[in-house]
CSV table of C-alpha atoms in Angstrom, one decimal:
chain,number,residue,atom,x,y,z
A,1,UNK,CA,93.0,183.0,68.3
A,2,UNK,CA,91.4,179.7,68.4
A,3,UNK,CA,94.8,178.5,70.0
A,4,UNK,CA,94.3,181.2,72.6
A,5,UNK,CA,90.8,180.4,73.3
A,6,UNK,CA,91.4,176.7,73.6
A,7,UNK,CA,94.2,177.5,75.9
A,8,UNK,CA,91.6,179.7,78.1
A,9,UNK,CA,89.1,177.1,78.1
A,10,UNK,CA,91.5,174.3,79.2
A,11,UNK,CA,92.9,176.6,82.0
A,12,UNK,CA,89.2,177.6,83.0
A,13,UNK,CA,88.4,173.9,83.7
A,14,UNK,CA,91.7,173.4,85.3
A,15,UNK,CA,90.9,176.0,87.5
A,16,UNK,CA,87.0,175.1,88.3
A,17,UNK,CA,88.3,171.7,89.2
A,18,UNK,CA,90.1,172.7,92.4
A,19,UNK,CA,87.5,175.4,93.2
A,20,UNK,CA,84.6,173.0,93.3
A,21,UNK,CA,86.8,170.3,95.3
A,22,UNK,CA,87.3,172.8,97.7
A,23,UNK,CA,83.3,173.9,97.7
A,24,UNK,CA,82.5,170.0,98.3
A,25,UNK,CA,84.8,169.6,101.1
A,26,UNK,CA,83.6,172.8,103.0
A,27,UNK,CA,80.2,171.8,102.7
A,28,UNK,CA,81.4,168.5,104.0
A,29,UNK,CA,82.9,169.9,107.1
A,30,UNK,CA,79.9,172.1,107.2
A,31,UNK,CA,77.1,169.8,107.1
A,32,UNK,CA,79.0,167.0,109.0
A,33,UNK,CA,79.2,164.0,106.3
A,34,UNK,CA,82.8,164.9,106.0
A,35,UNK,CA,83.5,162.1,108.7
A,36,UNK,CA,81.0,159.8,107.9
A,37,UNK,CA,82.1,159.4,104.2
A,38,UNK,CA,85.6,158.9,105.1
A,39,UNK,CA,87.0,157.1,101.9
A,40,UNK,CA,85.1,159.8,99.6
A,41,UNK,CA,86.4,163.0,101.8
A,42,UNK,CA,90.0,161.5,101.5
A,43,UNK,CA,89.8,161.0,98.0
A,44,UNK,CA,88.5,164.4,97.3
A,45,UNK,CA,91.0,165.8,99.7
A,46,UNK,CA,93.9,164.1,98.0
A,47,UNK,CA,93.0,165.0,94.4
A,48,UNK,CA,92.4,168.7,96.0
A,49,UNK,CA,96.1,168.6,96.8
A,50,UNK,CA,97.2,166.7,93.8
A,51,UNK,CA,95.5,169.4,91.6
A,52,UNK,CA,97.3,172.2,93.4
A,53,UNK,CA,100.4,170.4,93.2
A,54,UNK,CA,100.0,169.7,89.6
A,55,UNK,CA,99.4,173.5,89.1
A,56,UNK,CA,102.4,174.6,90.7
A,57,UNK,CA,104.6,172.1,88.7
A,58,UNK,CA,102.9,173.0,85.5
A,59,UNK,CA,104.0,176.7,86.1
A,60,UNK,CA,107.0,176.3,87.8
A,61,UNK,CA,108.8,173.0,86.6
A,62,UNK,CA,107.2,172.3,83.4
A,63,UNK,CA,110.0,169.9,82.2
A,64,UNK,CA,109.0,167.6,85.2
A,65,UNK,CA,105.1,167.7,84.6
A,66,UNK,CA,104.7,164.9,82.4
A,67,UNK,CA,106.2,162.1,84.5
A,68,UNK,CA,104.8,163.6,87.5
A,69,UNK,CA,101.3,163.8,85.7
A,70,UNK,CA,101.2,160.0,85.3
A,71,UNK,CA,102.2,159.1,88.6
A,72,UNK,CA,99.8,161.3,90.1
A,73,UNK,CA,97.3,159.8,87.6
A,74,UNK,CA,98.3,156.1,88.8
A,75,UNK,CA,98.0,157.6,92.5
A,76,UNK,CA,94.4,158.9,91.8
A,77,UNK,CA,93.6,155.4,90.2
A,78,UNK,CA,94.6,153.7,93.3
A,79,UNK,CA,92.7,156.2,95.5
A,80,UNK,CA,89.6,155.6,93.2
A,81,UNK,CA,89.8,151.7,94.4
A,82,UNK,CA,89.4,152.9,98.0
A,83,UNK,CA,86.5,155.1,96.8
A,84,UNK,CA,84.6,152.2,95.0
A,85,UNK,CA,85.1,150.0,98.1
A,86,UNK,CA,83.6,152.9,100.2
A,87,UNK,CA,80.6,153.2,98.0
A,88,UNK,CA,80.1,149.2,98.1
A,89,UNK,CA,80.3,149.6,101.9
A,90,UNK,CA,78.1,152.7,102.0
A,91,UNK,CA,75.2,150.9,99.8
A,92,UNK,CA,75.5,147.2,100.7
A,93,UNK,CA,76.9,147.7,104.3
A,94,UNK,CA,73.4,147.6,105.9
A,95,UNK,CA,72.5,144.3,103.8
A,96,UNK,CA,74.9,141.4,104.7
A,97,UNK,CA,73.2,139.0,102.3
A,98,UNK,CA,73.1,141.7,99.5
A,99,UNK,CA,77.0,142.6,100.2
A,100,UNK,CA,77.5,138.8,100.3
A,101,UNK,CA,76.0,138.2,96.7
A,102,UNK,CA,78.1,141.0,95.6
A,103,UNK,CA,81.5,139.9,96.8
A,104,UNK,CA,80.8,136.7,95.1
A,105,UNK,CA,79.7,138.1,91.9
A,106,UNK,CA,82.7,140.4,91.8
A,107,UNK,CA,85.3,137.2,92.6
A,108,UNK,CA,83.4,135.8,89.3
A,109,UNK,CA,83.9,139.0,87.2
A,110,UNK,CA,87.1,139.4,88.7
A,111,UNK,CA,88.5,135.9,88.0
A,112,UNK,CA,87.0,136.1,84.1
A,113,UNK,CA,88.5,139.4,83.5
A,114,UNK,CA,92.2,138.2,84.7
A,115,UNK,CA,91.6,134.9,82.7
A,116,UNK,CA,90.9,137.0,79.5
A,117,UNK,CA,93.8,138.9,80.3
A,118,UNK,CA,96.1,136.2,80.8
A,119,UNK,CA,95.0,134.4,77.9
A,120,UNK,CA,95.9,137.8,75.8
A,121,UNK,CA,99.0,138.3,77.4
A,122,UNK,CA,99.7,134.3,76.4
A,123,UNK,CA,99.1,135.6,72.6
A,124,UNK,CA,101.3,138.3,73.3
A,125,UNK,CA,98.8,141.1,72.9
A,126,UNK,CA,99.1,142.3,76.3
A,127,UNK,CA,102.7,142.6,76.9
A,128,UNK,CA,103.0,144.4,73.6
A,129,UNK,CA,101.1,147.2,74.8
A,130,UNK,CA,102.2,147.9,78.4
A,131,UNK,CA,102.1,151.7,78.6
A,132,UNK,CA,100.9,153.5,81.5
A,133,UNK,CA,97.7,154.8,79.4
A,134,UNK,CA,96.7,151.1,79.1
A,135,UNK,CA,97.3,150.3,82.6
A,136,UNK,CA,95.1,153.1,83.7
A,137,UNK,CA,92.6,152.1,81.4
A,138,UNK,CA,92.8,148.3,82.5
A,139,UNK,CA,92.2,149.4,86.1
A,140,UNK,CA,89.1,151.7,85.2
A,141,UNK,CA,87.5,148.9,83.5
A,142,UNK,CA,87.9,146.6,86.6
A,143,UNK,CA,86.1,149.6,88.7
A,144,UNK,CA,83.5,150.0,85.7
A,145,UNK,CA,82.6,146.4,86.0
A,146,UNK,CA,82.4,146.6,89.7
A,147,UNK,CA,80.0,149.5,89.7
A,148,UNK,CA,78.2,147.9,87.3
A,149,UNK,CA,77.7,144.8,89.6
A,150,UNK,CA,76.7,147.4,92.5
A,151,UNK,CA,74.2,149.2,90.1
A,152,UNK,CA,72.6,145.7,89.0
A,153,UNK,CA,72.3,144.3,92.8
A,154,UNK,CA,71.0,147.6,94.2
A,155,UNK,CA,68.4,147.5,91.6
A,156,UNK,CA,67.6,143.6,91.7
A,157,UNK,CA,67.3,144.0,95.8
A,158,UNK,CA,65.7,147.3,95.8
A,159,UNK,CA,68.1,148.7,98.2
A,160,UNK,CA,67.5,152.4,99.0
A,161,UNK,CA,70.7,154.4,98.3
A,162,UNK,CA,70.3,157.8,99.7
A,163,UNK,CA,70.6,161.1,98.3
A,164,UNK,CA,74.4,161.3,99.4
A,165,UNK,CA,75.6,158.2,98.3
A,166,UNK,CA,73.7,158.2,95.1
A,167,UNK,CA,75.4,161.3,94.1
A,168,UNK,CA,78.8,159.7,95.1
A,169,UNK,CA,78.2,156.4,93.2
A,170,UNK,CA,76.7,158.1,90.0
A,171,UNK,CA,79.0,161.0,89.7
A,172,UNK,CA,82.1,158.6,90.3
A,173,UNK,CA,80.6,155.9,88.2
A,174,UNK,CA,80.0,158.6,85.4
A,175,UNK,CA,83.4,159.6,85.5
A,176,UNK,CA,84.9,156.2,85.3
A,177,UNK,CA,82.5,155.3,82.2
A,178,UNK,CA,83.8,158.7,80.2
A,179,UNK,CA,87.3,157.7,81.4
A,180,UNK,CA,86.9,154.0,80.2
A,181,UNK,CA,85.7,155.5,76.8
A,182,UNK,CA,88.3,158.2,76.3
A,183,UNK,CA,91.3,156.1,77.8
A,184,UNK,CA,90.3,153.3,75.0
A,185,UNK,CA,90.1,156.0,72.2
A,186,UNK,CA,93.3,157.3,73.5
A,187,UNK,CA,95.5,154.1,73.5
A,188,UNK,CA,93.6,152.8,69.9
A,189,UNK,CA,93.6,156.1,68.1
A,190,UNK,CA,97.1,157.4,69.4
A,191,UNK,CA,98.1,161.0,69.2
A,192,UNK,CA,95.3,161.8,66.8
A,193,UNK,CA,92.8,161.7,69.7
A,194,UNK,CA,95.2,163.3,72.2
A,195,UNK,CA,93.6,166.7,71.4
A,196,UNK,CA,90.2,166.0,72.0
A,197,UNK,CA,91.2,163.9,74.9
A,198,UNK,CA,92.7,166.9,76.9
A,199,UNK,CA,89.4,168.8,76.5
A,200,UNK,CA,87.3,165.7,77.2
A,201,UNK,CA,89.0,164.4,80.3
A,202,UNK,CA,88.6,167.6,82.4
A,203,UNK,CA,85.3,168.3,81.2
A,204,UNK,CA,83.8,164.8,82.1
A,205,UNK,CA,85.6,165.6,85.5
A,206,UNK,CA,83.9,169.0,86.2
A,207,UNK,CA,80.8,167.0,85.4
A,208,UNK,CA,81.0,164.7,87.9
A,209,UNK,CA,82.0,167.7,90.6
A,210,UNK,CA,78.9,169.0,89.6
A,211,UNK,CA,77.0,165.9,90.2
A,212,UNK,CA,78.8,165.9,93.6
A,213,UNK,CA,78.0,169.4,94.7
A,214,UNK,CA,74.7,169.0,94.0
A,215,UNK,CA,74.0,165.9,95.7
A,216,UNK,CA,76.4,166.4,98.8
A,217,UNK,CA,75.0,170.0,99.3
A,218,UNK,CA,73.4,168.5,102.6
A,219,UNK,CA,73.9,165.6,104.5
A,220,UNK,CA,71.5,163.1,104.0
A,221,UNK,CA,72.1,159.5,105.7
A,222,UNK,CA,70.4,156.4,103.7
A,223,UNK,CA,67.0,155.9,105.0
A,224,UNK,CA,67.5,152.1,105.4
A,225,UNK,CA,64.3,150.0,105.3
A,226,UNK,CA,65.8,147.0,106.8
A,227,UNK,CA,63.8,143.9,107.7
A,228,UNK,CA,65.7,141.6,109.8
A,229,UNK,CA,65.3,138.3,109.6
A,230,UNK,CA,64.3,136.5,113.0
A,231,UNK,CA,65.9,133.2,112.4
A,232,UNK,CA,68.9,133.3,110.8
A,233,UNK,CA,69.3,129.7,109.4
A,234,UNK,CA,65.8,130.2,107.6
A,235,UNK,CA,67.5,131.4,104.4
A,236,UNK,CA,67.6,127.9,102.9
A,237,UNK,CA,63.7,127.5,103.6
A,238,UNK,CA,62.8,131.1,102.3
A,239,UNK,CA,64.6,130.5,99.0
A,240,UNK,CA,63.0,127.0,98.6
A,241,UNK,CA,59.3,128.4,99.6
A,242,UNK,CA,60.1,131.2,96.7
A,243,UNK,CA,61.4,129.0,94.1
A,244,UNK,CA,58.4,126.4,94.7
A,245,UNK,CA,56.0,129.7,94.3
A,246,UNK,CA,57.7,130.6,91.4
A,247,UNK,CA,57.6,127.1,89.9
A,248,UNK,CA,53.9,126.9,90.8
A,249,UNK,CA,53.1,129.9,89.0
A,250,UNK,CA,54.8,128.7,86.0
A,251,UNK,CA,53.2,125.5,85.9
A,252,UNK,CA,49.7,127.1,85.8
A,253,UNK,CA,50.8,128.9,82.6
A,254,UNK,CA,51.4,125.4,81.5
A,255,UNK,CA,47.8,124.5,82.3
A,256,UNK,CA,46.4,127.4,80.3
A,257,UNK,CA,48.2,125.7,77.3
A,258,UNK,CA,47.6,121.9,77.8
A,259,UNK,CA,44.7,120.7,75.7
B,1,UNK,CA,88.9,146.6,67.3
B,2,UNK,CA,86.3,144.4,68.8
B,3,UNK,CA,88.2,145.0,72.3
B,4,UNK,CA,87.9,148.7,71.7
B,5,UNK,CA,84.3,148.3,71.1
B,6,UNK,CA,83.4,146.3,73.7
B,7,UNK,CA,85.0,148.9,76.3
B,8,UNK,CA,83.4,151.8,74.7
B,9,UNK,CA,80.2,150.0,75.1
B,10,UNK,CA,80.8,149.0,78.7
B,11,UNK,CA,81.3,152.9,79.2
B,12,UNK,CA,78.7,153.9,77.9
B,13,UNK,CA,76.2,151.2,79.5
B,14,UNK,CA,77.6,152.4,82.9
B,15,UNK,CA,76.7,156.1,81.9
B,16,UNK,CA,73.3,155.3,80.9
B,17,UNK,CA,72.6,152.9,83.8
B,18,UNK,CA,73.8,155.6,86.5
B,19,UNK,CA,72.6,158.6,84.8
B,20,UNK,CA,69.2,156.9,85.0
B,21,UNK,CA,69.6,155.8,88.4
B,22,UNK,CA,70.6,159.7,89.2
B,23,UNK,CA,67.2,160.8,87.7
B,24,UNK,CA,64.8,158.0,89.2
B,25,UNK,CA,63.2,158.4,92.5
B,26,UNK,CA,64.3,155.9,95.4
B,27,UNK,CA,62.3,153.0,96.0
B,28,UNK,CA,60.0,154.0,99.0
B,29,UNK,CA,58.9,151.9,102.1
B,30,UNK,CA,55.5,151.4,100.8
B,31,UNK,CA,56.9,150.2,97.2
B,32,UNK,CA,58.6,147.2,98.8
B,33,UNK,CA,55.9,144.6,99.8
B,34,UNK,CA,57.1,143.6,103.2
B,35,UNK,CA,54.2,141.2,103.7
B,36,UNK,CA,54.4,138.5,106.5
B,37,UNK,CA,55.0,135.1,105.0
B,38,UNK,CA,51.5,133.8,106.1
B,39,UNK,CA,49.8,136.6,104.2
B,40,UNK,CA,52.1,135.4,101.1
B,41,UNK,CA,51.3,131.9,101.6
B,42,UNK,CA,47.3,132.5,101.6
B,43,UNK,CA,47.6,134.4,98.7
B,44,UNK,CA,49.1,131.5,96.9
B,45,UNK,CA,46.8,129.1,98.2
B,46,UNK,CA,44.2,130.6,96.2
B,47,UNK,CA,45.7,129.1,92.9
B,48,UNK,CA,44.2,125.7,93.5
B,49,UNK,CA,40.9,127.6,93.2
B,50,UNK,CA,41.8,129.3,90.0
B,51,UNK,CA,42.3,126.0,88.4
B,52,UNK,CA,38.7,125.8,87.3
B,53,UNK,CA,38.9,129.4,86.0
B,54,UNK,CA,42.0,128.4,83.6
B,55,UNK,CA,39.9,125.5,82.6
B,56,UNK,CA,36.9,127.9,81.5
B,57,UNK,CA,38.9,130.7,79.9
B,58,UNK,CA,41.3,128.8,77.8
B,59,UNK,CA,39.0,125.7,77.4
B,60,UNK,CA,37.1,125.2,73.8
B,61,UNK,CA,33.7,123.8,75.2
B,62,UNK,CA,31.8,127.2,75.4
B,63,UNK,CA,33.3,128.0,72.0
B,64,UNK,CA,32.0,124.6,70.4
B,65,UNK,CA,28.6,125.3,71.7
B,66,UNK,CA,28.3,128.8,70.3
B,67,UNK,CA,30.4,128.9,67.1
B,68,UNK,CA,27.4,127.3,65.0
B,69,UNK,CA,24.8,128.9,66.9
B,70,UNK,CA,25.3,132.5,67.2
B,71,UNK,CA,26.0,135.2,64.4
B,72,UNK,CA,29.3,136.4,63.4
B,73,UNK,CA,29.3,139.8,65.8
B,74,UNK,CA,28.6,138.0,68.8
B,75,UNK,CA,31.2,135.1,68.1
B,76,UNK,CA,33.7,137.8,67.5
B,77,UNK,CA,32.4,139.6,70.8
B,78,UNK,CA,32.8,136.1,72.8
B,79,UNK,CA,36.3,136.1,71.4
B,80,UNK,CA,37.5,139.6,72.3
B,81,UNK,CA,36.0,139.0,76.0
B,82,UNK,CA,37.9,135.6,76.4
B,83,UNK,CA,41.0,137.4,75.3
B,84,UNK,CA,40.7,139.9,77.8
B,85,UNK,CA,40.4,137.7,80.7
B,86,UNK,CA,42.8,135.4,79.7
B,87,UNK,CA,45.3,138.8,79.8
B,88,UNK,CA,43.8,139.8,83.4
B,89,UNK,CA,44.3,136.2,84.3
B,90,UNK,CA,47.8,136.5,83.5
B,91,UNK,CA,48.3,139.7,85.1
B,92,UNK,CA,47.3,138.1,88.2
B,93,UNK,CA,49.8,135.3,88.0
B,94,UNK,CA,52.6,137.8,87.3
B,95,UNK,CA,51.5,139.9,90.3
B,96,UNK,CA,51.6,136.8,92.7
B,97,UNK,CA,54.8,135.6,91.4
B,98,UNK,CA,56.2,139.0,91.9
B,99,UNK,CA,54.9,139.5,95.0
B,100,UNK,CA,56.6,136.0,96.0
B,101,UNK,CA,60.1,137.3,94.5
B,102,UNK,CA,59.7,140.9,96.1
B,103,UNK,CA,59.0,139.1,99.9
B,104,UNK,CA,62.0,137.0,98.9
B,105,UNK,CA,64.3,139.7,98.0
B,106,UNK,CA,63.3,141.7,101.0
B,107,UNK,CA,64.5,139.3,103.5
B,108,UNK,CA,67.3,137.6,101.7
B,109,UNK,CA,69.3,140.7,101.1
B,110,UNK,CA,69.6,140.8,105.3
B,111,UNK,CA,70.7,137.5,105.4
B,112,UNK,CA,74.0,136.5,106.4
B,113,UNK,CA,73.7,133.1,105.3
B,114,UNK,CA,72.6,133.9,102.1
B,115,UNK,CA,73.8,131.3,99.7
B,116,UNK,CA,74.8,132.7,96.0
B,117,UNK,CA,74.1,129.5,94.3
B,118,UNK,CA,70.5,128.9,95.8
B,119,UNK,CA,70.1,132.7,94.9
B,120,UNK,CA,71.3,132.4,91.3
B,121,UNK,CA,68.7,129.3,91.0
B,122,UNK,CA,65.8,131.3,92.2
B,123,UNK,CA,66.7,134.2,89.7
B,124,UNK,CA,66.8,132.2,87.0
B,125,UNK,CA,63.5,130.6,87.9
B,126,UNK,CA,61.9,133.7,88.2
B,127,UNK,CA,63.6,135.0,84.7
B,128,UNK,CA,62.0,131.8,83.1
B,129,UNK,CA,58.6,132.5,84.9
B,130,UNK,CA,58.9,136.2,83.1
B,131,UNK,CA,60.0,134.4,79.8
B,132,UNK,CA,57.2,132.2,79.8
B,133,UNK,CA,54.7,134.9,80.6
B,134,UNK,CA,56.2,137.1,77.9
B,135,UNK,CA,55.4,134.2,75.3
B,136,UNK,CA,52.2,133.4,76.5
B,137,UNK,CA,51.0,136.9,76.2
B,138,UNK,CA,52.7,136.9,72.8
B,139,UNK,CA,50.5,133.7,71.8
B,140,UNK,CA,47.6,135.2,73.2
B,141,UNK,CA,47.8,138.3,71.4
B,142,UNK,CA,48.3,136.8,68.1
B,143,UNK,CA,45.6,133.5,68.4
B,144,UNK,CA,43.7,134.5,71.4
B,145,UNK,CA,42.8,131.9,74.2
B,146,UNK,CA,40.4,129.5,72.5
B,147,UNK,CA,42.8,128.7,69.7
B,148,UNK,CA,45.9,128.8,72.2
B,149,UNK,CA,45.3,125.4,73.1
B,150,UNK,CA,45.0,124.2,69.2
B,151,UNK,CA,48.1,125.8,68.6
B,152,UNK,CA,50.2,124.3,71.4
B,153,UNK,CA,48.4,120.9,71.1
B,154,UNK,CA,49.6,121.1,67.2
B,155,UNK,CA,53.1,121.9,68.1
B,156,UNK,CA,53.0,119.3,70.7
B,157,UNK,CA,51.6,116.7,68.0
B,158,UNK,CA,54.2,117.8,65.2
B,159,UNK,CA,57.1,117.4,68.0
B,160,UNK,CA,56.0,113.8,68.6
B,161,UNK,CA,55.8,113.0,65.1
B,162,UNK,CA,59.5,114.2,64.7
B,163,UNK,CA,60.4,112.3,67.8
B,164,UNK,CA,58.6,109.2,66.2
B,165,UNK,CA,60.4,109.6,63.2
B,166,UNK,CA,63.9,110.0,64.5
B,167,UNK,CA,63.1,107.3,67.2
B,168,UNK,CA,62.3,104.6,64.5
B,169,UNK,CA,65.8,104.5,62.4
B,170,UNK,CA,67.3,104.4,66.1
B,171,UNK,CA,65.1,101.7,67.2
B,172,UNK,CA,66.1,99.7,64.3
B,173,UNK,CA,69.5,100.6,64.3
B,174,UNK,CA,69.5,99.2,67.9
B,175,UNK,CA,67.5,95.9,67.2
B,176,UNK,CA,70.0,95.5,64.3
B,177,UNK,CA,72.9,95.8,66.5
B,178,UNK,CA,71.7,93.5,69.1
B,179,UNK,CA,73.3,90.2,69.2
B,180,UNK,CA,71.3,87.6,67.7
B,181,UNK,CA,70.1,84.7,70.3
């Protein structure tokens, strides 16, 4: 009975996914954001096609489902990199300075992550566990770090994100965060986590789709509050003046304690 | 095991940050102090005027005059008011530095020629300032403005003594190592 319930629950989640994806795309076409957010639209479209294909393979050619599923997962991870790139462009695009900062911070983070992985490989830890799950987890970790950098910079520079981009960013980020957690537990605990993983993974994805549905129901473009610098070469001057002011304020704190 | 925990923590951090962002409202135009640089400079010019205020709030002249002449209740009231004034002054300094930083960020984010290293230095300076403010606020809360100078002076004196103690053996060692003429 319990098994039948779980199967029904899993099937319900599985059917709900393509339905919500279709709804999001339909709203995109209806409200006009479909052509504005190309990377995101392409991602949702591809995932919808993939889900329908998976269903067909599952019910018609179950023996091939395993390998098709994992190839599909790797394909969706590659698409996800495109979405991450698209979200970066959408949020930081109107702000070249913040964009430049993000590129530099990301380069440092990626170099550090690769160095750590290389060190692991040197010690023989990476090569011993080169499974598809771990490959997917590592790629999701890279995306998670990139999205954290984006969130930090958007908060630091007080960048207005807009309702649509916020929904895309938060929905996709929450999906990546839950994927990192479930994939880590799946690769560390192995088969014992498989049953929970089968239920948790689609549930997290449905949550993401619900966030997207709510935040992309209407087309609300970013309301950029932009202050274009008049003289481009004055950045150095601006930075030096700010540093001077902050140091001046700090010196005042010192005056308060000096005898 | 440590690697697993780090990755799980990373996932949780991302979820928490984005969930928080999802429920928080957008920064509005009025929240961003895009004041002109001239206005900002004018605000900072008043720092020098505040110099005497600092001397008065944190100085012990008034306290030394009062402490043997007035009853206990008045002394307590004096110290309480001084503490409140010190906190007001600290808030003012914080607002001014924050305003300068907001002004910087509002422009810097749009500069094509932004220099990440310089930007990092600005961020570190601001972080150091915020930490100093927190430390000073903590000391003010614990000791009050009048006792604060005494505390810092004593700490400074202790540091000097320690330095002198470490310098003597070093000086002796260098003088003994010097070739005799």
